[in-house]
mmCIF file of C-alpha atoms in Angstrom:
data_model
loop_
_atom_site.group_PDB
_atom_site.id
_atom_site.type_symbol
_atom_site.label_atom_id
_atom_site.label_comp_id
_atom_site.label_asym_id
_atom_site.label_seq_id
_atom_site.Cartn_x
_atom_site.Cartn_y
_atom_site.Cartn_z
ATOM 1 C CA MET A 1 -41.687 -42.286 13.980
ATOM 2 C CA LEU A 2 -39.331 -41.777 16.960
ATOM 3 C CA GLN A 3 -41.907 -39.537 17.961
ATOM 4 C CA LYS A 4 -44.682 -41.959 18.091
ATOM 5 C CA LYS A 5 -42.123 -44.505 19.813
ATOM 6 C CA HIS A 6 -42.082 -41.625 22.680
ATOM 7 C CA GLY A 7 -45.645 -41.042 22.095
ATOM 8 C CA VAL A 8 -45.384 -37.587 20.790
ATOM 9 C CA THR A 9 -48.158 -35.477 18.844
ATOM 10 C CA THR A 10 -46.696 -33.456 16.251
ATOM 11 C CA THR A 11 -48.130 -31.237 13.638
ATOM 12 C CA LEU A 12 -48.468 -32.074 9.611
ATOM 13 C CA PRO A 13 -44.728 -30.608 8.396
ATOM 14 C CA TYR A 14 -44.883 -26.542 7.105
ATOM 15 C CA PHE A 15 -43.459 -26.185 3.801
ATOM 16 C CA ILE A 16 -41.549 -23.173 4.122
ATOM 17 C CA PRO A 17 -42.015 -21.384 0.481
ATOM 18 C CA PHE A 18 -38.881 -19.521 -0.759
ATOM 19 C CA PRO A 19 -39.726 -16.705 -2.662
ATOM 20 C CA PRO A 20 -37.771 -14.316 -5.151
ATOM 21 C CA ILE A 21 -35.729 -11.265 -3.677
ATOM 22 C CA PRO A 22 -33.172 -9.518 -4.768
ATOM 23 C CA PHE A 23 -29.627 -10.904 -3.821
ATOM 24 C CA VAL A 24 -30.746 -13.922 -2.373
ATOM 25 C CA LEU A 25 -30.780 -17.480 -4.730
ATOM 26 C CA ASN A 26 -34.496 -18.831 -4.715
ATOM 27 C CA PHE A 27 -34.906 -22.345 -4.762
ATOM 28 C CA GLY A 28 -38.008 -22.405 -3.319
ATOM 29 C CA THR A 29 -38.373 -23.767 -0.422
ATOM 30 C CA LEU A 30 -36.924 -23.490 3.706
ATOM 31 C CA GLY A 31 -37.691 -26.793 3.682
ATOM 32 C CA ALA A 32 -40.600 -27.660 6.653
ATOM 33 C CA VAL A 33 -40.790 -27.059 9.833
ATOM 34 C CA ILE A 34 -42.578 -30.004 12.590
ATOM 35 C CA ARG A 35 -44.274 -28.353 15.608
ATOM 36 C CA ILE A 36 -44.057 -30.513 18.608
ATOM 37 C CA LYS A 37 -48.134 -29.935 19.494
ATOM 38 C CA SER A 38 -47.778 -32.651 22.852
ATOM 39 C CA LEU A 39 -45.930 -31.990 26.094
ATOM 40 C CA VAL A 40 -42.424 -34.138 25.123
ATOM 41 C CA PRO A 41 -42.218 -36.797 28.915
ATOM 42 C CA ASN A 42 -38.386 -35.830 28.944
ATOM 43 C CA ARG A 43 -35.261 -35.020 27.522
ATOM 44 C CA LYS A 44 -33.947 -38.175 26.445
ATOM 45 C CA ALA A 45 -37.377 -38.871 24.369
ATOM 46 C CA LEU A 46 -36.379 -34.971 22.598
ATOM 47 C CA PHE A 47 -33.197 -35.231 22.031
ATOM 48 C CA ASP A 48 -33.988 -38.801 20.257
ATOM 49 C CA ILE A 49 -36.753 -36.905 18.348
ATOM 50 C CA GLY A 50 -34.558 -33.802 16.924
ATOM 51 C CA VAL A 51 -30.667 -35.226 16.693
ATOM 52 C CA ALA A 52 -31.821 -37.787 14.118
ATOM 53 C CA GLY A 53 -33.483 -36.390 11.120
ATOM 54 C CA PRO A 54 -30.090 -34.071 11.056
ATOM 55 C CA ILE A 55 -27.529 -37.066 11.245
ATOM 56 C CA ALA A 56 -29.621 -39.007 8.005
ATOM 57 C CA GLY A 57 -30.083 -36.023 6.368
ATOM 58 C CA PHE A 58 -25.821 -35.591 6.886
ATOM 59 C CA ILE A 59 -24.704 -38.977 5.897
ATOM 60 C CA ALA A 60 -27.148 -39.278 2.617
ATOM 61 C CA THR A 61 -25.620 -35.110 2.271
ATOM 62 C CA LEU A 62 -22.152 -36.735 3.129
ATOM 63 C CA ILE A 63 -22.750 -39.609 0.526
ATOM 64 C CA VAL A 64 -23.889 -37.645 -2.381
ATOM 65 C CA LEU A 65 -20.816 -35.611 -2.318
ATOM 66 C CA ILE A 66 -18.353 -38.252 -2.144
ATOM 67 C CA TYR A 67 -19.831 -39.539 -4.791
ATOM 68 C CA GLY A 68 -20.005 -36.493 -7.149
ATOM 69 C CA PHE A 69 -16.211 -34.916 -6.235
ATOM 70 C CA GLU A 70 -15.193 -39.790 -6.998
ATOM 71 C CA ASN A 71 -17.468 -38.992 -10.147
ATOM 72 C CA LEU A 72 -16.216 -35.895 -11.894
ATOM 73 C CA PRO A 73 -15.792 -35.230 -15.490
ATOM 74 C CA ASP A 74 -13.226 -32.827 -17.085
ATOM 75 C CA ILE A 75 -12.464 -29.345 -18.315
ATOM 76 C CA GLU A 76 -14.033 -30.452 -21.038
ATOM 77 C CA TYR A 77 -17.343 -30.533 -19.562
ATOM 78 C CA LEU A 78 -17.516 -27.907 -18.260
ATOM 79 C CA TYR A 79 -16.701 -26.357 -21.990
ATOM 80 C CA GLN A 80 -19.629 -27.654 -23.373
ATOM 81 C CA ILE A 81 -21.199 -25.807 -21.567
ATOM 82 C CA HIS A 82 -19.090 -22.360 -21.897
ATOM 83 C CA PRO A 83 -17.461 -23.274 -24.889
ATOM 84 C CA GLU A 84 -15.785 -18.970 -24.724
ATOM 85 C CA TYR A 85 -13.526 -20.081 -21.571
ATOM 86 C CA ARG A 86 -11.208 -22.031 -23.784
ATOM 87 C CA PHE A 87 -9.704 -18.980 -25.297
ATOM 88 C CA LEU A 88 -9.734 -17.245 -21.602
ATOM 89 C CA PRO A 89 -6.555 -17.899 -19.438
ATOM 90 C CA LYS A 90 -8.204 -18.558 -16.371
ATOM 91 C CA LEU A 91 -11.845 -19.033 -15.709
ATOM 92 C CA PRO A 92 -13.954 -16.780 -15.269
ATOM 93 C CA GLU A 93 -15.541 -15.447 -11.626
ATOM 94 C CA GLY A 94 -18.855 -15.710 -12.045
ATOM 95 C CA ASP A 95 -22.236 -13.953 -10.900
ATOM 96 C CA LEU A 96 -23.841 -16.799 -8.374
ATOM 97 C CA THR A 97 -21.006 -18.306 -6.057
ATOM 98 C CA PHE A 98 -21.361 -20.679 -3.509
ATOM 99 C CA GLY A 99 -19.938 -19.999 -0.401
ATOM 100 C CA ASP A 100 -17.645 -22.732 1.017
ATOM 101 C CA THR A 101 -18.699 -24.570 3.664
ATOM 102 C CA LEU A 102 -15.802 -26.172 6.199
ATOM 103 C CA LEU A 103 -16.808 -29.703 4.995
ATOM 104 C CA PHE A 104 -16.857 -29.036 0.952
ATOM 105 C CA PHE A 105 -14.007 -27.329 1.149
ATOM 106 C CA LEU A 106 -12.533 -30.837 3.071
ATOM 107 C CA LEU A 107 -13.671 -32.837 -0.124
ATOM 108 C CA LYS A 108 -12.311 -30.692 -2.518
ATOM 109 C CA LYS A 109 -8.928 -30.726 -0.903
ATOM 110 C CA LEU A 110 -9.031 -34.225 -0.448
ATOM 111 C CA PHE A 111 -10.347 -35.261 -3.141
ATOM 112 C CA SER A 112 -7.089 -33.289 -4.839
ATOM 113 C CA ILE A 113 -4.615 -34.825 -3.133
ATOM 114 C CA LEU A 114 -5.809 -38.234 -4.170
ATOM 115 C CA ASN A 115 -5.979 -37.290 -7.465
ATOM 116 C CA PRO A 116 -3.974 -34.258 -8.977
ATOM 117 C CA ASP A 117 -5.061 -34.315 -12.002
ATOM 118 C CA ALA A 118 -8.640 -34.324 -11.656
ATOM 119 C CA PHE A 119 -10.497 -31.098 -12.269
ATOM 120 C CA ILE A 120 -12.691 -29.485 -9.600
ATOM 121 C CA PRO A 121 -15.060 -26.585 -10.404
ATOM 122 C CA PRO A 122 -14.465 -23.006 -8.853
ATOM 123 C CA MET A 123 -17.365 -22.488 -6.551
ATOM 124 C CA ASN A 124 -19.043 -20.291 -9.118
ATOM 125 C CA GLU A 125 -19.746 -23.366 -11.662
ATOM 126 C CA ILE A 126 -21.463 -25.345 -8.923
ATOM 127 C CA TYR A 127 -24.051 -25.715 -10.017
ATOM 128 C CA HIS A 128 -23.630 -27.307 -13.630
ATOM 129 C CA TYR A 129 -22.470 -30.395 -11.039
ATOM 130 C CA PRO A 130 -25.882 -32.297 -10.173
ATOM 131 C CA TYR A 131 -24.748 -34.031 -7.166
ATOM 132 C CA LEU A 132 -22.250 -31.401 -5.777
ATOM 133 C CA CYS A 133 -24.978 -29.004 -6.112
ATOM 134 C CA ALA A 134 -27.729 -31.723 -4.601
ATOM 135 C CA GLY A 135 -24.533 -32.027 -1.466
ATOM 136 C CA TRP A 136 -24.474 -28.284 -1.330
ATOM 137 C CA PHE A 137 -27.153 -27.525 -0.721
ATOM 138 C CA GLY A 138 -27.845 -30.596 1.695
ATOM 139 C CA LEU A 139 -24.951 -29.410 3.903
ATOM 140 C CA LEU A 140 -26.940 -26.101 4.363
ATOM 141 C CA VAL A 141 -30.329 -27.379 4.753
ATOM 142 C CA THR A 142 -28.579 -29.388 7.561
ATOM 143 C CA ALA A 143 -26.806 -25.872 8.761
ATOM 144 C CA MET A 144 -30.164 -24.316 9.079
ATOM 145 C CA ASN A 145 -31.712 -26.830 10.496
ATOM 146 C CA LEU A 146 -29.676 -27.378 13.250
ATOM 147 C CA ILE A 147 -29.464 -23.495 14.198
ATOM 148 C CA PRO A 148 -29.788 -24.193 17.861
ATOM 149 C CA VAL A 149 -33.505 -22.266 17.931
ATOM 150 C CA GLY A 150 -36.643 -23.019 19.138
ATOM 151 C CA GLN A 151 -38.205 -26.053 17.589
ATOM 152 C CA LEU A 152 -35.849 -26.200 14.895
ATOM 153 C CA ASP A 153 -33.996 -29.711 16.021
ATOM 154 C CA GLY A 154 -31.246 -27.749 16.760
ATOM 155 C CA GLY A 155 -33.763 -26.207 19.527
ATOM 156 C CA HIS A 156 -34.516 -29.994 20.520
ATOM 157 C CA ILE A 157 -30.775 -31.398 20.656
ATOM 158 C CA ILE A 158 -29.270 -28.147 23.108
ATOM 159 C CA PHE A 159 -32.081 -27.887 25.375
ATOM 160 C CA ALA A 160 -32.032 -31.491 25.886
ATOM 161 C CA MET A 161 -28.393 -31.913 25.940
ATOM 162 C CA PHE A 162 -28.652 -28.251 28.775
ATOM 163 C CA GLY A 163 -31.716 -27.180 29.782
ATOM 164 C CA ASP A 164 -32.631 -23.715 30.249
ATOM 165 C CA LYS A 165 -29.387 -21.957 29.150
ATOM 166 C CA HIS A 166 -30.821 -22.739 25.358
ATOM 167 C CA LYS A 167 -32.712 -19.323 26.086
ATOM 168 C CA PHE A 168 -29.110 -17.474 25.882
ATOM 169 C CA ILE A 169 -27.612 -19.588 23.105
ATOM 170 C CA ALA A 170 -30.889 -19.141 21.406
ATOM 171 C CA ARG A 171 -31.035 -15.646 21.309
ATOM 172 C CA GLY A 172 -27.239 -15.073 20.645
ATOM 173 C CA PHE A 173 -28.038 -17.466 17.463
ATOM 174 C CA PHE A 174 -31.044 -15.725 16.614
ATOM 175 C CA PHE A 175 -29.288 -11.929 17.249
ATOM 176 C CA SER A 176 -26.343 -13.281 15.020
ATOM 177 C CA LEU A 177 -28.527 -14.435 11.953
ATOM 178 C CA ILE A 178 -29.347 -10.984 11.719
ATOM 179 C CA PHE A 179 -26.320 -9.436 12.120
ATOM 180 C CA LEU A 180 -24.750 -11.264 8.805
ATOM 181 C CA GLY A 181 -28.055 -10.649 7.172
ATOM 182 C CA VAL A 182 -27.804 -7.099 7.661
ATOM 183 C CA PHE A 183 -23.829 -7.375 6.838
ATOM 184 C CA GLY A 184 -24.948 -9.344 3.718
ATOM 185 C CA ILE A 185 -26.717 -6.437 2.334
ATOM 186 C CA PHE A 186 -23.442 -4.758 1.705
ATOM 187 C CA GLU A 187 -21.076 -6.919 2.018
ATOM 188 C CA GLN A 188 -21.884 -10.163 0.014
ATOM 189 C CA ASN A 189 -18.148 -12.147 1.839
ATOM 190 C CA LEU A 190 -19.650 -11.108 5.731
ATOM 191 C CA GLY A 191 -22.870 -12.351 5.517
ATOM 192 C CA TRP A 192 -25.995 -13.116 3.121
ATOM 193 C CA PRO A 193 -29.328 -11.608 3.247
ATOM 194 C CA GLY A 194 -31.398 -14.916 3.322
ATOM 195 C CA TRP A 195 -29.912 -15.000 6.370
ATOM 196 C CA LEU A 196 -32.898 -12.006 7.443
ATOM 197 C CA VAL A 197 -35.816 -13.630 6.079
ATOM 198 C CA TRP A 198 -34.386 -17.315 7.854
ATOM 199 C CA ALA A 199 -34.494 -15.120 11.261
ATOM 200 C CA PHE A 200 -38.036 -13.798 9.883
ATOM 201 C CA VAL A 201 -39.512 -17.658 9.912
ATOM 202 C CA LEU A 202 -37.998 -18.143 13.052
ATOM 203 C CA TYR A 203 -39.051 -15.186 14.945
ATOM 204 C CA PHE A 204 -42.812 -15.500 13.323
ATOM 205 C CA ILE A 205 -43.132 -19.339 13.294
ATOM 206 C CA VAL A 206 -40.881 -21.307 14.543
ATOM 207 C CA LYS A 207 -40.447 -18.920 18.039
ATOM 208 C CA ILE A 208 -36.852 -18.233 19.861
ATOM 209 C CA GLU A 209 -37.452 -20.456 22.845
ATOM 210 C CA HIS A 210 -37.680 -24.077 23.356
ATOM 211 C CA PRO A 211 -41.558 -24.882 25.560
ATOM 212 C CA PRO A 212 -41.578 -26.435 28.370
ATOM 213 C CA ILE A 213 -40.532 -30.389 28.334
ATOM 214 C CA GLY A 214 -42.472 -33.120 31.048
ATOM 215 C CA THR A 215 -40.227 -34.769 33.467
ATOM 216 C CA PHE A 216 -36.762 -33.576 32.715
ATOM 217 C CA GLY A 217 -33.818 -35.934 33.066
ATOM 218 C CA LEU A 218 -30.694 -35.960 32.528
ATOM 219 C CA LEU A 219 -29.032 -37.372 28.832
ATOM 220 C CA ASP A 220 -27.039 -40.596 29.500
ATOM 221 C CA LYS A 221 -23.641 -39.895 27.922
ATOM 222 C CA LYS A 222 -23.893 -41.667 24.641
ATOM 223 C CA ARG A 223 -26.836 -39.555 23.849
ATOM 224 C CA MET A 224 -24.581 -36.309 24.501
ATOM 225 C CA VAL A 225 -21.935 -37.749 22.856
ATOM 226 C CA ILE A 226 -24.287 -38.150 19.610
ATOM 227 C CA GLY A 227 -25.210 -34.170 20.983
ATOM 228 C CA TRP A 228 -21.261 -33.068 19.802
ATOM 229 C CA LEU A 229 -21.461 -34.888 17.075
ATOM 230 C CA ALA A 230 -24.614 -33.228 16.173
ATOM 231 C CA ILE A 231 -22.914 -29.119 16.938
ATOM 232 C CA ALA A 232 -19.858 -30.778 15.454
ATOM 233 C CA ILE A 233 -22.255 -31.543 11.971
ATOM 234 C CA PHE A 234 -23.079 -27.690 12.067
ATOM 235 C CA ILE A 235 -20.042 -26.741 12.494
ATOM 236 C CA LEU A 236 -19.390 -28.595 9.456
ATOM 237 C CA SER A 237 -22.362 -27.455 7.041
ATOM 238 C CA ILE A 238 -22.795 -23.915 8.168
ATOM 239 C CA SER A 239 -20.997 -21.133 5.984
ATOM 240 C CA PRO A 240 -21.462 -17.049 7.116
ATOM 241 C CA SER A 241 -21.704 -16.340 3.595
ATOM 242 C CA PRO A 242 -23.483 -19.038 1.745
ATOM 243 C CA ILE A 243 -24.698 -17.181 -1.408
ATOM 244 C CA LYS A 244 -22.863 -14.034 -3.215
ATOM 245 C CA ILE A 245 -25.050 -12.459 -5.927
ATOM 246 C CA LYS A 246 -23.462 -9.779 -7.888
#
């Protein structure tokens, strides 16, 4: 809608499949990418196009997470799924563990303080709790989309905010993904092999550097504040090691 408002032509969403890969959780898709085909008239238009989706998605994800934490069942729910857990001194570590993000960690702490008697499942059992699992994946997709590279929404935002400095930011993040992906092959606490897949997609489909736009005007203070809010959302949503598989 915003691209139509600003008179910008875009492609239809490119669906990005995510096939089964060893040591990488297969959740079917990495989402979709929309590429800009026409010249964007100015930085304000580019910023508006880039920032709307991630903020809307983050708000929806936050609502799902809050609802999930507020309506957590007691530990009996988990015992029904794993009856053997009743006889163990503590819950075992699973073969699949979701990595904490800063926001997920803070929400766990907040709800444990507000409701000390509540059972908050460990990260290796999150997939049994639909709202928490959906919210966790929402954070992952939001973070991946906000990576400041190419024509990702994060790329649009950073280019609109910082102009040509985007090149250095984009290259830095691209090589960081490769670094985390390689480290994740050998030590999953330090990275995730899936970042290599995402780096491949960025390099060959999204591209690393943002294409030029039209009239270059500066963003107003309101948009700069919203831009920094989007950067904060990225920090809250990202996990260097989002998925660990034994």
